[in-house]
Coordinates of C-alpha atoms and ligand atoms in Angstrom, one line a residue:
Chain A
M1 CA 50.5 3.9 25.6
T2 CA 51.0 6.4 22.8
R3 CA 50.3 3.7 20.3
R4 CA 47.0 2.8 22.1
W5 CA 46.1 6.5 22.4
L6 CA 46.6 6.8 18.6
D7 CA 44.5 3.8 17.9
K8 CA 41.7 5.2 20.0
Q9 CA 41.9 8.7 18.6
A10 CA 42.8 7.9 15.0
H11 CA 39.3 8.7 13.9
L12 CA 39.6 12.2 15.3
V13 CA 42.9 12.7 13.5
V14 CA 41.4 11.5 10.2
L15 CA 38.3 13.7 10.7
A16 CA 40.4 16.8 11.5
A17 CA 42.6 16.2 8.5
L18 CA 39.6 15.7 6.3
A19 CA 37.9 18.9 7.6
A20 CA 41.1 20.9 7.2
A21 CA 41.6 19.7 3.6
L22 CA 38.0 20.4 2.7
L23 CA 38.2 23.9 4.2
A24 CA 41.3 24.7 2.2
A25 CA 40.1 23.0 -1.0
P26 CA 39.1 26.2 -2.8
F27 CA 42.7 27.4 -2.8
A28 CA 43.9 24.2 -4.5
L29 CA 41.1 23.3 -6.9
G30 CA 40.0 24.8 -10.2
R31 CA 36.5 26.2 -10.6
G32 CA 35.1 23.0 -12.3
D33 CA 36.5 20.7 -9.6
L34 CA 35.3 23.0 -6.8
R35 CA 31.8 23.0 -8.2
L36 CA 31.9 19.3 -8.4
L37 CA 33.0 19.1 -4.7
T38 CA 30.2 21.5 -3.8
E39 CA 27.8 19.2 -5.4
M40 CA 29.3 16.2 -3.6
L41 CA 28.9 17.9 -0.3
C42 CA 25.2 18.6 -0.9
M43 CA 24.6 15.1 -2.0
L44 CA 26.4 13.8 1.1
A45 CA 24.2 15.9 3.4
L46 CA 21.1 14.7 1.6
A47 CA 22.2 11.1 1.7
Q48 CA 23.1 11.2 5.4
M49 CA 19.7 12.6 6.2
W50 CA 17.9 10.1 4.1
N51 CA 19.9 7.5 5.9
L52 CA 18.7 8.8 9.3
L53 CA 15.1 8.7 8.0
A54 CA 15.2 5.3 6.3
G55 CA 18.2 3.5 7.7
Y56 CA 17.4 4.2 11.3
M57 CA 13.7 5.1 11.6
G58 CA 12.4 3.0 8.8
L59 CA 10.7 6.0 7.1
I60 CA 11.3 5.2 3.5
S61 CA 10.7 8.6 1.9
I62 CA 10.8 8.8 -1.8
G63 CA 9.8 12.4 -1.8
Q64 CA 12.7 14.3 -0.4
H65 CA 12.9 16.2 -3.6
A66 CA 9.8 18.0 -2.4
F67 CA 11.9 19.9 0.2
V68 CA 14.9 20.4 -2.0
G69 CA 12.7 22.0 -4.7
F70 CA 10.6 23.9 -2.1
G71 CA 13.8 25.4 -0.6
G72 CA 15.1 26.4 -4.0
Y73 CA 11.8 28.0 -4.9
V74 CA 11.4 29.9 -1.7
F75 CA 14.9 31.1 -2.1
F76 CA 14.2 32.4 -5.6
A77 CA 10.9 33.8 -4.6
L78 CA 12.5 35.8 -1.8
A79 CA 15.1 37.1 -4.2
V80 CA 13.0 37.7 -7.3
L81 CA 9.8 38.9 -5.7
A82 CA 10.9 40.6 -2.5
G83 CA 14.5 41.5 -3.4
V84 CA 15.8 39.9 -0.2
P85 CA 19.7 39.8 -0.2
L86 CA 20.7 36.2 -0.9
L87 CA 22.6 35.6 2.4
W88 CA 19.5 36.8 4.4
A89 CA 17.2 34.6 2.4
L90 CA 19.0 31.5 3.6
P91 CA 17.7 31.5 7.2
L92 CA 14.3 32.4 5.9
V93 CA 14.4 29.3 3.7
L94 CA 15.2 27.2 6.8
A95 CA 12.2 28.7 8.6
A96 CA 10.0 28.1 5.6
G97 CA 11.2 24.5 5.5
V98 CA 9.9 24.0 9.0
A99 CA 6.7 25.7 8.2
V100 CA 6.0 23.4 5.2
A101 CA 7.3 20.2 6.8
L102 CA 4.8 20.4 9.7
P103 CA 1.6 20.1 7.5
T104 CA 3.4 17.8 5.0
G105 CA 4.5 15.5 7.8
L106 CA 1.0 15.6 9.3
L107 CA -0.3 14.3 6.0
A108 CA 2.5 11.8 5.3
F109 CA 2.4 10.3 8.8
R110 CA -1.2 9.3 8.4
L111 CA 0.3 6.7 6.0
S112 CA 2.6 3.9 6.9
G113 CA 5.0 1.5 5.2
P114 CA 4.7 1.5 1.4
Y115 CA 1.8 4.0 1.6
F116 CA 4.1 6.4 3.3
A117 CA 6.7 6.0 0.6
V118 CA 4.2 6.5 -2.2
G119 CA 2.5 9.4 -0.3
T120 CA 5.8 11.3 0.0
W121 CA 6.3 11.0 -3.7
V122 CA 2.8 12.1 -4.5
I123 CA 3.2 15.1 -2.3
A124 CA 6.4 16.1 -4.1
E125 CA 4.6 15.8 -7.4
V126 CA 1.9 18.2 -6.1
Y127 CA 4.6 20.7 -5.1
R128 CA 6.2 20.5 -8.5
L129 CA 2.8 21.2 -10.2
L130 CA 2.1 24.1 -7.8
A131 CA 5.6 25.6 -8.5
A132 CA 4.8 25.5 -12.2
Q133 CA 1.7 27.5 -11.6
V134 CA 3.5 30.5 -10.2
S135 CA 3.8 32.7 -13.3
S136 CA 5.8 35.4 -11.5
L137 CA 8.5 32.8 -11.0
G138 CA 8.5 31.8 -14.7
G139 CA 5.8 29.1 -14.5
G140 CA 6.9 25.8 -16.1
S141 CA 10.0 27.2 -17.7
G142 CA 11.6 28.7 -14.6
I143 CA 13.5 31.8 -13.8
S144 CA 17.1 33.2 -13.1
L145 CA 18.4 34.9 -10.0
P146 CA 18.5 38.7 -10.4
I147 CA 22.1 39.7 -11.5
A148 CA 22.2 42.6 -9.0
L149 CA 21.6 40.3 -6.0
V150 CA 24.1 37.8 -7.2
R151 CA 26.7 40.6 -7.5
D152 CA 25.8 41.8 -4.0
F153 CA 26.4 38.3 -2.7
A154 CA 29.9 38.1 -4.3
A155 CA 31.4 40.5 -6.8
H156 CA 33.5 38.0 -8.6
P157 CA 32.4 34.5 -9.9
V158 CA 35.4 32.8 -8.3
L159 CA 34.6 34.3 -4.9
R160 CA 31.0 33.4 -5.4
D161 CA 31.9 29.7 -6.1
R162 CA 34.1 29.7 -3.0
L163 CA 31.4 31.2 -0.7
I164 CA 28.8 28.7 -1.9
Y165 CA 31.3 26.0 -1.4
W166 CA 32.0 27.0 2.2
L167 CA 28.3 27.3 2.9
C168 CA 27.7 23.8 1.6
L169 CA 30.7 22.5 3.5
G170 CA 29.4 24.0 6.7
L171 CA 26.0 22.5 6.1
A172 CA 27.5 19.1 5.3
L173 CA 29.6 19.2 8.4
I174 CA 26.6 20.2 10.5
V175 CA 24.6 17.3 9.1
V176 CA 27.4 14.7 9.4
L177 CA 28.8 15.7 12.7
G178 CA 25.4 16.5 14.0
S179 CA 24.2 13.0 13.1
W180 CA 27.3 11.6 14.8
W181 CA 26.6 13.6 18.0
L182 CA 22.9 12.6 17.9
M183 CA 23.8 8.9 17.5
R184 CA 26.0 9.1 20.6
T185 CA 23.2 10.5 22.7
R186 CA 20.3 8.5 24.2
V187 CA 18.2 9.6 21.2
G188 CA 20.6 7.9 18.9
L189 CA 20.3 4.7 21.0
A190 CA 16.6 5.0 20.6
L191 CA 16.8 5.5 16.9
T192 CA 18.8 2.3 16.4
A193 CA 16.4 0.5 18.7
M194 CA 13.4 1.7 16.8
G195 CA 15.0 0.3 13.6
D196 CA 15.2 -3.1 15.2
S197 CA 11.8 -3.2 16.9
E198 CA 9.5 -0.2 17.1
Q199 CA 7.2 -2.0 19.6
A200 CA 10.0 -3.0 21.9
A201 CA 11.4 0.5 21.7
Q202 CA 8.0 1.9 22.9
S203 CA 8.0 -0.6 25.7
C204 CA 11.3 0.8 26.8
G205 CA 9.9 4.3 27.0
V206 CA 10.9 5.6 23.5
P207 CA 8.3 8.0 22.2
T208 CA 8.8 6.7 18.6
Q209 CA 6.1 8.8 16.9
R210 CA 7.3 12.0 18.4
L211 CA 10.9 11.3 17.5
K212 CA 10.0 10.4 13.9
R213 CA 8.0 13.6 13.5
A214 CA 10.7 15.8 15.0
L215 CA 13.5 14.4 13.0
Y216 CA 11.4 14.5 9.8
V217 CA 10.8 18.2 10.3
V218 CA 14.4 19.0 11.0
I219 CA 15.6 17.0 8.0
A220 CA 13.0 18.7 5.7
A221 CA 14.2 22.1 6.8
L222 CA 17.8 21.3 6.2
S223 CA 16.9 19.8 2.8
A224 CA 15.2 23.0 1.9
L225 CA 18.4 24.9 2.8
I226 CA 20.5 22.6 0.7
G227 CA 18.0 23.2 -2.1
A228 CA 18.5 26.9 -1.8
L229 CA 22.3 26.5 -2.0
I230 CA 22.2 24.1 -5.0
F231 CA 20.1 26.5 -7.0
L232 CA 22.2 29.5 -5.9
Q233 CA 25.1 27.7 -7.5
K234 CA 23.1 27.0 -10.7
L235 CA 21.7 30.6 -10.7
R236 CA 18.5 29.3 -12.4
I237 CA 15.6 27.2 -11.3
S238 CA 12.8 25.4 -13.0
P239 CA 10.1 23.0 -11.6
A240 CA 11.6 20.1 -13.5
A241 CA 15.1 20.7 -12.1
A242 CA 14.0 21.7 -8.6
F243 CA 11.6 18.8 -8.0
S244 CA 13.7 16.2 -9.8
L245 CA 12.9 12.8 -8.4
N246 CA 16.0 11.4 -10.1
D247 CA 18.5 14.0 -8.8
W248 CA 17.3 14.6 -5.3
T249 CA 15.8 11.3 -4.3
I250 CA 16.7 8.3 -6.4
T251 CA 20.4 9.3 -6.6
I252 CA 20.4 10.0 -2.9
I253 CA 18.9 6.6 -2.1
F254 CA 21.5 5.0 -4.5
I255 CA 24.3 6.7 -2.6
A256 CA 23.0 5.7 0.8
V257 CA 22.4 2.1 -0.3
L258 CA 25.7 1.8 -2.0
G259 CA 27.7 3.1 1.0
G260 CA 25.6 1.2 3.5
I261 CA 22.4 2.4 5.2
G262 CA 22.2 2.4 9.0
T263 CA 25.8 3.5 9.4
L264 CA 27.2 7.0 9.5
E265 CA 30.2 6.2 7.4
G266 CA 28.1 4.6 4.6
P267 CA 26.9 7.8 2.9
I268 CA 30.4 9.2 2.8
L269 CA 31.8 6.2 1.1
G270 CA 28.7 6.1 -1.1
V271 CA 29.0 9.6 -2.3
I272 CA 32.7 9.2 -3.2
V273 CA 32.1 6.0 -5.2
Y274 CA 29.0 7.4 -6.9
F275 CA 30.9 10.4 -8.2
L276 CA 33.7 8.3 -9.4
L277 CA 31.2 6.1 -11.3
R278 CA 29.6 9.2 -12.7
E279 CA 32.9 10.8 -13.8
Y280 CA 34.1 7.7 -15.6
F281 CA 31.0 6.1 -16.9
S282 CA 28.3 8.7 -17.4
Q283 CA 29.3 9.1 -21.1
L284 CA 27.9 5.6 -21.6
G285 CA 24.4 7.2 -21.5
N286 CA 21.7 4.7 -21.0
W287 CA 24.2 1.9 -20.2
Y288 CA 25.3 4.0 -17.3
M289 CA 21.8 4.0 -15.8
V290 CA 21.6 0.3 -16.4
M291 CA 24.9 -0.1 -14.6
L292 CA 23.7 1.9 -11.6
G293 CA 20.6 -0.2 -11.5
V294 CA 22.6 -3.4 -11.5
V295 CA 25.0 -2.1 -8.9
S296 CA 22.2 -1.2 -6.5
I297 CA 20.4 -4.5 -7.0
G298 CA 23.6 -6.3 -6.5
I299 CA 24.3 -4.5 -3.2
M300 CA 20.8 -5.0 -1.9
L301 CA 20.9 -8.7 -2.7
F302 CA 24.5 -9.6 -1.7
E303 CA 25.8 -6.7 0.5
P304 CA 22.8 -5.2 2.3
K305 CA 25.1 -3.3 4.5
G306 CA 26.8 -1.7 1.5
L307 CA 30.4 -0.9 0.9
W308 CA 31.0 0.1 4.5
G309 CA 29.7 -3.3 5.5
I310 CA 32.4 -4.9 3.4
V311 CA 35.0 -2.6 5.0
Q312 CA 33.7 -3.6 8.5
R313 CA 34.3 -7.2 7.8
H314 CA 38.0 -6.5 7.7
T315 CA 38.4 -3.9 10.5
R316 CA 36.5 -2.8 13.5
W317 CA 37.8 0.7 13.0
R318 CA 35.1 3.3 12.8
L319 CA 35.3 6.9 11.5
F320 CA 32.3 7.7 13.8
P321 CA 32.4 5.4 16.8
V322 CA 29.0 5.5 18.5
R323 CA 28.9 2.3 20.5
H324 CA 28.6 2.1 24.3
R325 CA 30.7 -0.6 25.9
L326 CA 30.4 -1.9 29.4
N327 CA 33.3 -4.4 29.9
D328 CA 36.1 -2.7 28.0
Q329 CA 36.1 0.7 29.8
A330 CA 39.0 2.0 27.6
E331 CA 36.8 2.0 24.6
E332 CA 34.4 4.5 25.9
Chain B
M1 CA -4.6 1.5 47.3
A2 CA -4.2 -0.9 44.4
L3 CA -1.2 -0.3 42.1
L4 CA -3.2 -1.5 39.1
S5 CA -6.9 -1.7 38.6
V6 CA -8.6 -2.8 35.4
S7 CA -12.4 -2.6 34.9
H8 CA -14.6 -4.0 32.2
L9 CA -11.7 -4.2 29.8
S10 CA -12.6 -5.5 26.3
R11 CA -10.8 -5.7 23.0
S12 CA -12.3 -7.1 19.8
F13 CA -10.7 -8.0 16.5
G14 CA -13.5 -7.9 14.1
S15 CA -16.2 -10.2 15.5
L16 CA -13.7 -11.9 17.9
L17 CA -13.7 -10.7 21.5
A18 CA -10.1 -11.5 22.4
V19 CA -10.5 -9.8 25.8
N20 CA -14.0 -9.8 27.2
D21 CA -15.1 -7.6 30.1
V22 CA -12.0 -8.3 32.2
G23 CA -11.7 -6.7 35.6
F24 CA -9.2 -7.2 38.5
S25 CA -7.1 -5.1 40.8
L26 CA -3.6 -5.8 42.0
D27 CA -1.9 -4.6 45.2
E28 CA 1.7 -3.4 45.3
G29 CA 4.3 -6.2 45.7
V30 CA 2.0 -9.0 44.7
M31 CA 3.0 -11.6 42.1
L32 CA 0.0 -12.5 40.0
G33 CA 0.0 -15.5 37.7
I34 CA -2.3 -15.7 34.6
I35 CA -2.9 -19.0 32.8
G36 CA -5.2 -20.0 30.1
P37 CA -5.2 -22.0 26.9
N38 CA -3.7 -20.6 23.7
G39 CA -5.8 -17.8 22.3
A40 CA -7.4 -17.0 25.7
G41 CA -6.4 -13.4 25.4
K42 CA -3.4 -13.2 27.7
S43 CA -1.0 -11.5 25.3
T44 CA -3.8 -9.2 24.2
L45 CA -4.4 -8.2 27.8
F46 CA -0.7 -7.3 28.1
N47 CA -0.9 -5.3 24.9
L48 CA -3.8 -3.4 26.3
L49 CA -2.1 -2.8 29.6
T50 CA 1.0 -1.5 27.9
G51 CA -0.8 0.6 25.3
M52 CA 0.4 -1.4 22.3
L53 CA -3.2 -1.8 21.4
P54 CA -6.1 0.6 22.0
V55 CA -8.9 -0.8 24.2
S56 CA -12.4 -1.4 22.7
A57 CA -14.0 -0.6 26.1
G58 CA -13.1 -0.4 29.8
A59 CA -10.6 1.5 31.9
I60 CA -7.0 0.9 33.2
V61 CA -5.9 2.8 36.3
F62 CA -2.2 2.7 37.3
D63 CA -1.0 4.2 40.5
G64 CA -4.2 6.3 40.8
A65 CA -3.9 7.7 37.2
D66 CA -6.2 6.7 34.4
I67 CA -3.9 5.5 31.7
T68 CA -6.5 3.9 29.4
A69 CA -5.5 6.3 26.5
A70 CA -1.9 7.0 27.4
P71 CA 0.8 6.2 24.8
S72 CA 3.0 3.1 25.3
A73 CA 6.1 5.2 26.0
A74 CA 4.4 7.2 28.6
R75 CA 3.2 4.1 30.4
A76 CA 6.8 2.7 30.3
A77 CA 8.0 6.0 31.9
M78 CA 5.4 5.6 34.6
G79 CA 6.9 2.3 35.5
I80 CA 5.2 -0.4 33.5
A81 CA 7.7 -2.8 31.8
R82 CA 7.1 -5.9 29.8
T83 CA 8.7 -8.8 28.1
F84 CA 7.5 -10.2 24.7
Q85 CA 6.3 -13.7 24.2
I86 CA 8.4 -13.8 21.1
P87 CA 11.6 -12.1 22.2
Q88 CA 12.2 -8.7 20.5
P89 CA 15.8 -7.8 21.1
F90 CA 17.3 -4.8 19.5
A91 CA 19.4 -7.0 17.3
T92 CA 21.9 -4.5 16.1
L93 CA 22.6 -3.2 19.6
S94 CA 24.8 -5.0 22.1
V95 CA 23.2 -6.7 25.1
Y96 CA 24.3 -3.8 27.3
E97 CA 22.9 -1.2 24.9
N98 CA 19.6 -3.0 24.9
L99 CA 19.3 -2.3 28.6
L100 CA 20.6 1.2 28.2
V101 CA 17.6 2.1 25.9
A102 CA 15.2 1.2 28.7
A103 CA 17.3 2.7 31.5
R104 CA 17.9 6.0 29.7
H105 CA 14.3 6.4 28.4
A106 CA 11.7 4.6 30.6
G107 CA 14.0 4.7 33.6
R108 CA 15.0 8.4 33.0
M109 CA 18.5 7.7 34.4
S110 CA 21.6 9.7 33.6
H111 CA 24.3 7.9 31.6
A112 CA 26.4 7.2 34.7
Q113 CA 23.4 6.0 36.7
A114 CA 22.2 3.8 33.8
R115 CA 25.6 2.3 33.4
D116 CA 25.8 1.1 37.0
H117 CA 22.2 0.0 37.1
C118 CA 22.5 -2.0 33.8
A119 CA 25.8 -3.6 35.0
A120 CA 24.0 -4.7 38.1
V121 CA 21.0 -6.1 36.3
L122 CA 23.2 -7.9 33.8
G123 CA 25.2 -9.4 36.7
R124 CA 22.0 -10.6 38.4
L125 CA 20.8 -12.3 35.2
G126 CA 24.1 -13.9 34.4
L127 CA 24.5 -11.8 31.2
R128 CA 27.5 -9.8 32.4
A129 CA 30.0 -11.7 30.2
L130 CA 27.8 -11.2 27.1
A131 CA 27.3 -7.4 27.8
D132 CA 29.2 -6.2 24.7
T133 CA 28.1 -8.9 22.2
P134 CA 25.4 -8.2 19.6
A135 CA 21.9 -9.1 20.9
G136 CA 21.0 -10.5 17.5
G137 CA 23.1 -13.7 17.9
L138 CA 21.9 -14.9 21.3
R139 CA 20.6 -18.4 21.9
L140 CA 17.0 -18.8 23.2
L141 CA 17.7 -18.8 26.9
D142 CA 19.9 -15.7 26.7
R143 CA 17.3 -14.0 24.6
K144 CA 14.7 -14.7 27.3
R145 CA 17.1 -13.5 29.9
L146 CA 17.7 -10.3 27.8
E147 CA 13.9 -9.7 27.6
L148 CA 13.8 -9.9 31.4
A149 CA 17.0 -7.8 31.9
R150 CA 15.8 -5.1 29.5
A151 CA 12.5 -4.9 31.3
L152 CA 14.2 -4.6 34.7
A153 CA 16.7 -2.0 33.4
A154 CA 13.9 0.6 33.6
S155 CA 13.5 -0.1 37.3
P156 CA 9.8 -0.8 36.8
R157 CA 7.1 -0.8 39.4
L158 CA 5.0 -3.2 37.5
L159 CA 6.5 -6.0 35.4
L160 CA 4.6 -8.0 32.9
L161 CA 6.1 -11.3 31.9
D162 CA 4.7 -13.0 28.8
E163 CA 5.5 -16.7 28.7
I164 CA 9.1 -16.0 29.7
A165 CA 9.7 -19.7 30.4
G166 CA 8.1 -20.9 27.1
G167 CA 10.3 -23.1 25.0
L168 CA 13.0 -23.6 27.6
T169 CA 14.2 -26.9 29.0
D170 CA 13.4 -27.9 32.6
S171 CA 16.8 -26.9 33.9
E172 CA 16.7 -23.6 32.0
C173 CA 13.2 -23.0 33.3
A174 CA 14.4 -23.6 36.9
E175 CA 17.2 -21.1 36.4
L176 CA 14.9 -18.5 35.2
L177 CA 12.4 -19.2 38.0
A178 CA 15.2 -18.6 40.6
I179 CA 15.8 -15.2 39.1
I180 CA 12.2 -14.3 39.1
R181 CA 11.8 -15.5 42.7
A182 CA 14.7 -13.3 43.7
L183 CA 12.9 -10.3 42.1
R184 CA 10.3 -10.7 44.8
A185 CA 12.8 -9.5 47.4
G186 CA 12.6 -6.1 45.7
S187 CA 9.2 -4.3 45.7
V188 CA 8.4 -4.9 42.1
T189 CA 4.8 -6.0 41.3
I190 CA 4.6 -8.8 38.7
I191 CA 2.0 -10.2 36.4
W192 CA 3.3 -13.4 34.9
V193 CA 1.5 -15.1 32.1
E194 CA 2.7 -18.7 31.6
H195 CA 1.8 -21.8 29.8
V196 CA 4.2 -24.0 31.9
V197 CA 1.9 -24.2 34.9
H198 CA 4.2 -26.0 37.3
A199 CA 6.8 -23.3 37.1
L200 CA 4.2 -20.7 37.8
L201 CA 2.3 -22.1 40.7
S202 CA 5.3 -22.4 43.0
A203 CA 6.2 -18.7 42.6
I204 CA 2.9 -16.7 42.6
D205 CA 0.7 -15.3 45.3
R206 CA -2.5 -15.3 43.3
L207 CA -3.8 -17.0 40.1
I208 CA -6.1 -15.8 37.4
V209 CA -7.4 -18.2 34.8
M210 CA -8.6 -16.9 31.5
D211 CA -10.5 -18.7 28.8
A212 CA -11.9 -17.2 25.6
G213 CA -11.2 -13.7 26.6
R214 CA -12.8 -13.9 30.1
I215 CA -11.6 -14.4 33.6
I216 CA -13.1 -17.7 34.8
A217 CA -11.3 -18.0 38.1
D218 CA -9.3 -15.7 40.4
G219 CA -7.9 -16.7 43.8
P220 CA -5.1 -18.4 45.7
P221 CA -2.9 -20.4 43.3
H222 CA -3.3 -24.0 44.4
D223 CA -7.0 -23.8 45.4
T224 CA -7.8 -22.0 42.1
F225 CA -5.9 -24.5 40.0
Q226 CA -7.7 -27.4 41.7
R227 CA -11.1 -26.0 40.8
R228 CA -13.1 -28.3 38.6
D229 CA -13.8 -25.9 35.8
V230 CA -10.1 -24.9 35.7
R231 CA -9.0 -28.5 35.6
E232 CA -11.3 -29.2 32.8
I233 CA -9.7 -26.6 30.7
Y234 CA -6.3 -28.0 31.5
M235 CA -7.2 -31.6 31.2
G236 CA -5.5 -32.0 27.8
L237 CA -2.4 -30.2 29.0
D238 CA -1.9 -31.3 32.5
A239 CA -3.5 -34.7 32.9
Ligands
LIG401 N1 -3.5 -8.3 16.2 C1 -4.5 -9.2 16.2 N2 -5.4 -9.2 15.1 C2 -6.3 -10.2 15.1 N3 -6.5 -11.1 16.0 C3 -5.7 -11.2 17.0 C4 -4.6 -10.2 17.2 N4 -4.0 -10.5 18.3 C5 -4.6 -11.6 18.9 N5 -5.6 -12.0 18.1 C6 -6.5 -13.1 18.4 O1 -7.0 -12.9 19.7 C7 -7.1 -14.1 20.4 C8 -6.3 -14.0 21.7 O2 -4.9 -14.0 21.3 P1 -3.7 -13.8 22.4 O3 -4.1 -12.7 23.3 O4 -2.5 -13.8 21.7 O5 -3.9 -15.2 23.2 P2 -2.9 -15.8 24.3 O6 -1.8 -14.9 24.5 O7 -3.8 -16.1 25.5 O8 -2.5 -17.1 23.6 C9 -6.6 -15.2 19.5 O9 -7.7 -15.8 18.9 C10 -5.8 -14.4 18.5 O10 -5.9 -15.1 17.2
LIG402 MG1 0.3 -15.2 24.2

């Protein structure tokens, strides 16, 4: 009985332990490690959201850096141009994310399949070019956050790093646990169904277009918020860094594919392995990029379900169980 | 009042008129069969009725409401369910979850209601034992059953069956026929498109014959099937 209960609830125990460890991490880690962990959490949130878009809804966006960069720039604009306190600027970035995602989505959703992918990328390029035109934000060379506002946010750099870390942790938890919650609802069922057959999903009453648009907007707004936090940590923004295809889209896709798209656990595994690879091999320079390329092609060819797919061949255990079962009541 | 009425319905693909000025109306509780050679426009008609394709001309009225321009999902929620000629299971979901999608969305049921209803449908179709297996790995007969089960999971008022018996052996076909016959005990209205004519004729109340996008005959099943022009179309298939 106790044994069985433990088996059933093991994922909750693991999750609680993980969350507690992450919450306490700032007290155990040095500044460099904490900043690395902050970055990992941001990448995790972005990868999880890309996974929802592409892995579940078939929306292969290669322009998510549009929203990361947009969020970063709105955040800096609010601080630099309007002197808005940094903490207050964050919810405004979220609202701005919604406001920009609506028309962007309207445009992108006119395209489908590969055209959607290319379209999202072109849109991101346009945003980058527009950002470089704003001379009050440093034009093409970028700008720093005003020191006074940064001091208001946190008097000491160590405290600042911790606050940013906890904000990113909170956001990552919202994204990961929110995705889990969503996938357990009827909407999650619909998302998985859409991935298998959009037509059949419609015939079962799933408003596929409406779902896609709604989720696209929510994801864009959250990506903008992550963008704001990323550049709050960096204290400086430029069009090239903010709208980096490499950093905020390609890497994200790599993480999701590596871990396994279409699963909630995949991006977590992916982000851990990606950062390990980066820590140990990035000094190889170009060869490191070649290695990432080979790894991703290998995964796509031989393990399309990613590393989590390999894990699932050996155990049915899930960190985020979402399945509905009929005959085995106990598994509900 | 008719549950479904279709008037002057047309759909073209380029210069091809796949559905050409089709009109009929269907009373509640009736089982209508539609036959016709390959390419007659039967599946296209279903795609128009379910909103998977926009019409080129004409109108569709369901339960008194003009649904000609309504999105697919809305029509499903109004009570129109369908099966696909080529089964389209949600392959990564289990058999039970396939039904849940329809029951929770088109059927608007709560989780508890949906669970009971889906269990009952699965039992009726002999899929209960397969409930928790992935739908992707089913054999053909079970995939056909799943198509039907998923359509029924929404508790539809109008059920469109597209060649549900196609590709099955005679005994499998008989099994499916028994299930569909049993549906008639309920109040569901059915349009059944089939290539296997003998399966169809024994079950339906009314027969429509289509050829090249048009309705060429419409009436009681056996009389209509015996008509000369109909037999001519079916010569190659049925002689
Ligand atoms: N999406 C489509 N695009 C172009 N032509 C189509 C399409 N769907 C069906 N057709 C054509 O319309 C005609 C009717 O097809 P269909 O409705 O599938 O016939 P049936 O189901 O009676 O065999 C065929 O000639 C077919 O090739
Ligand atoms: Mg057909």
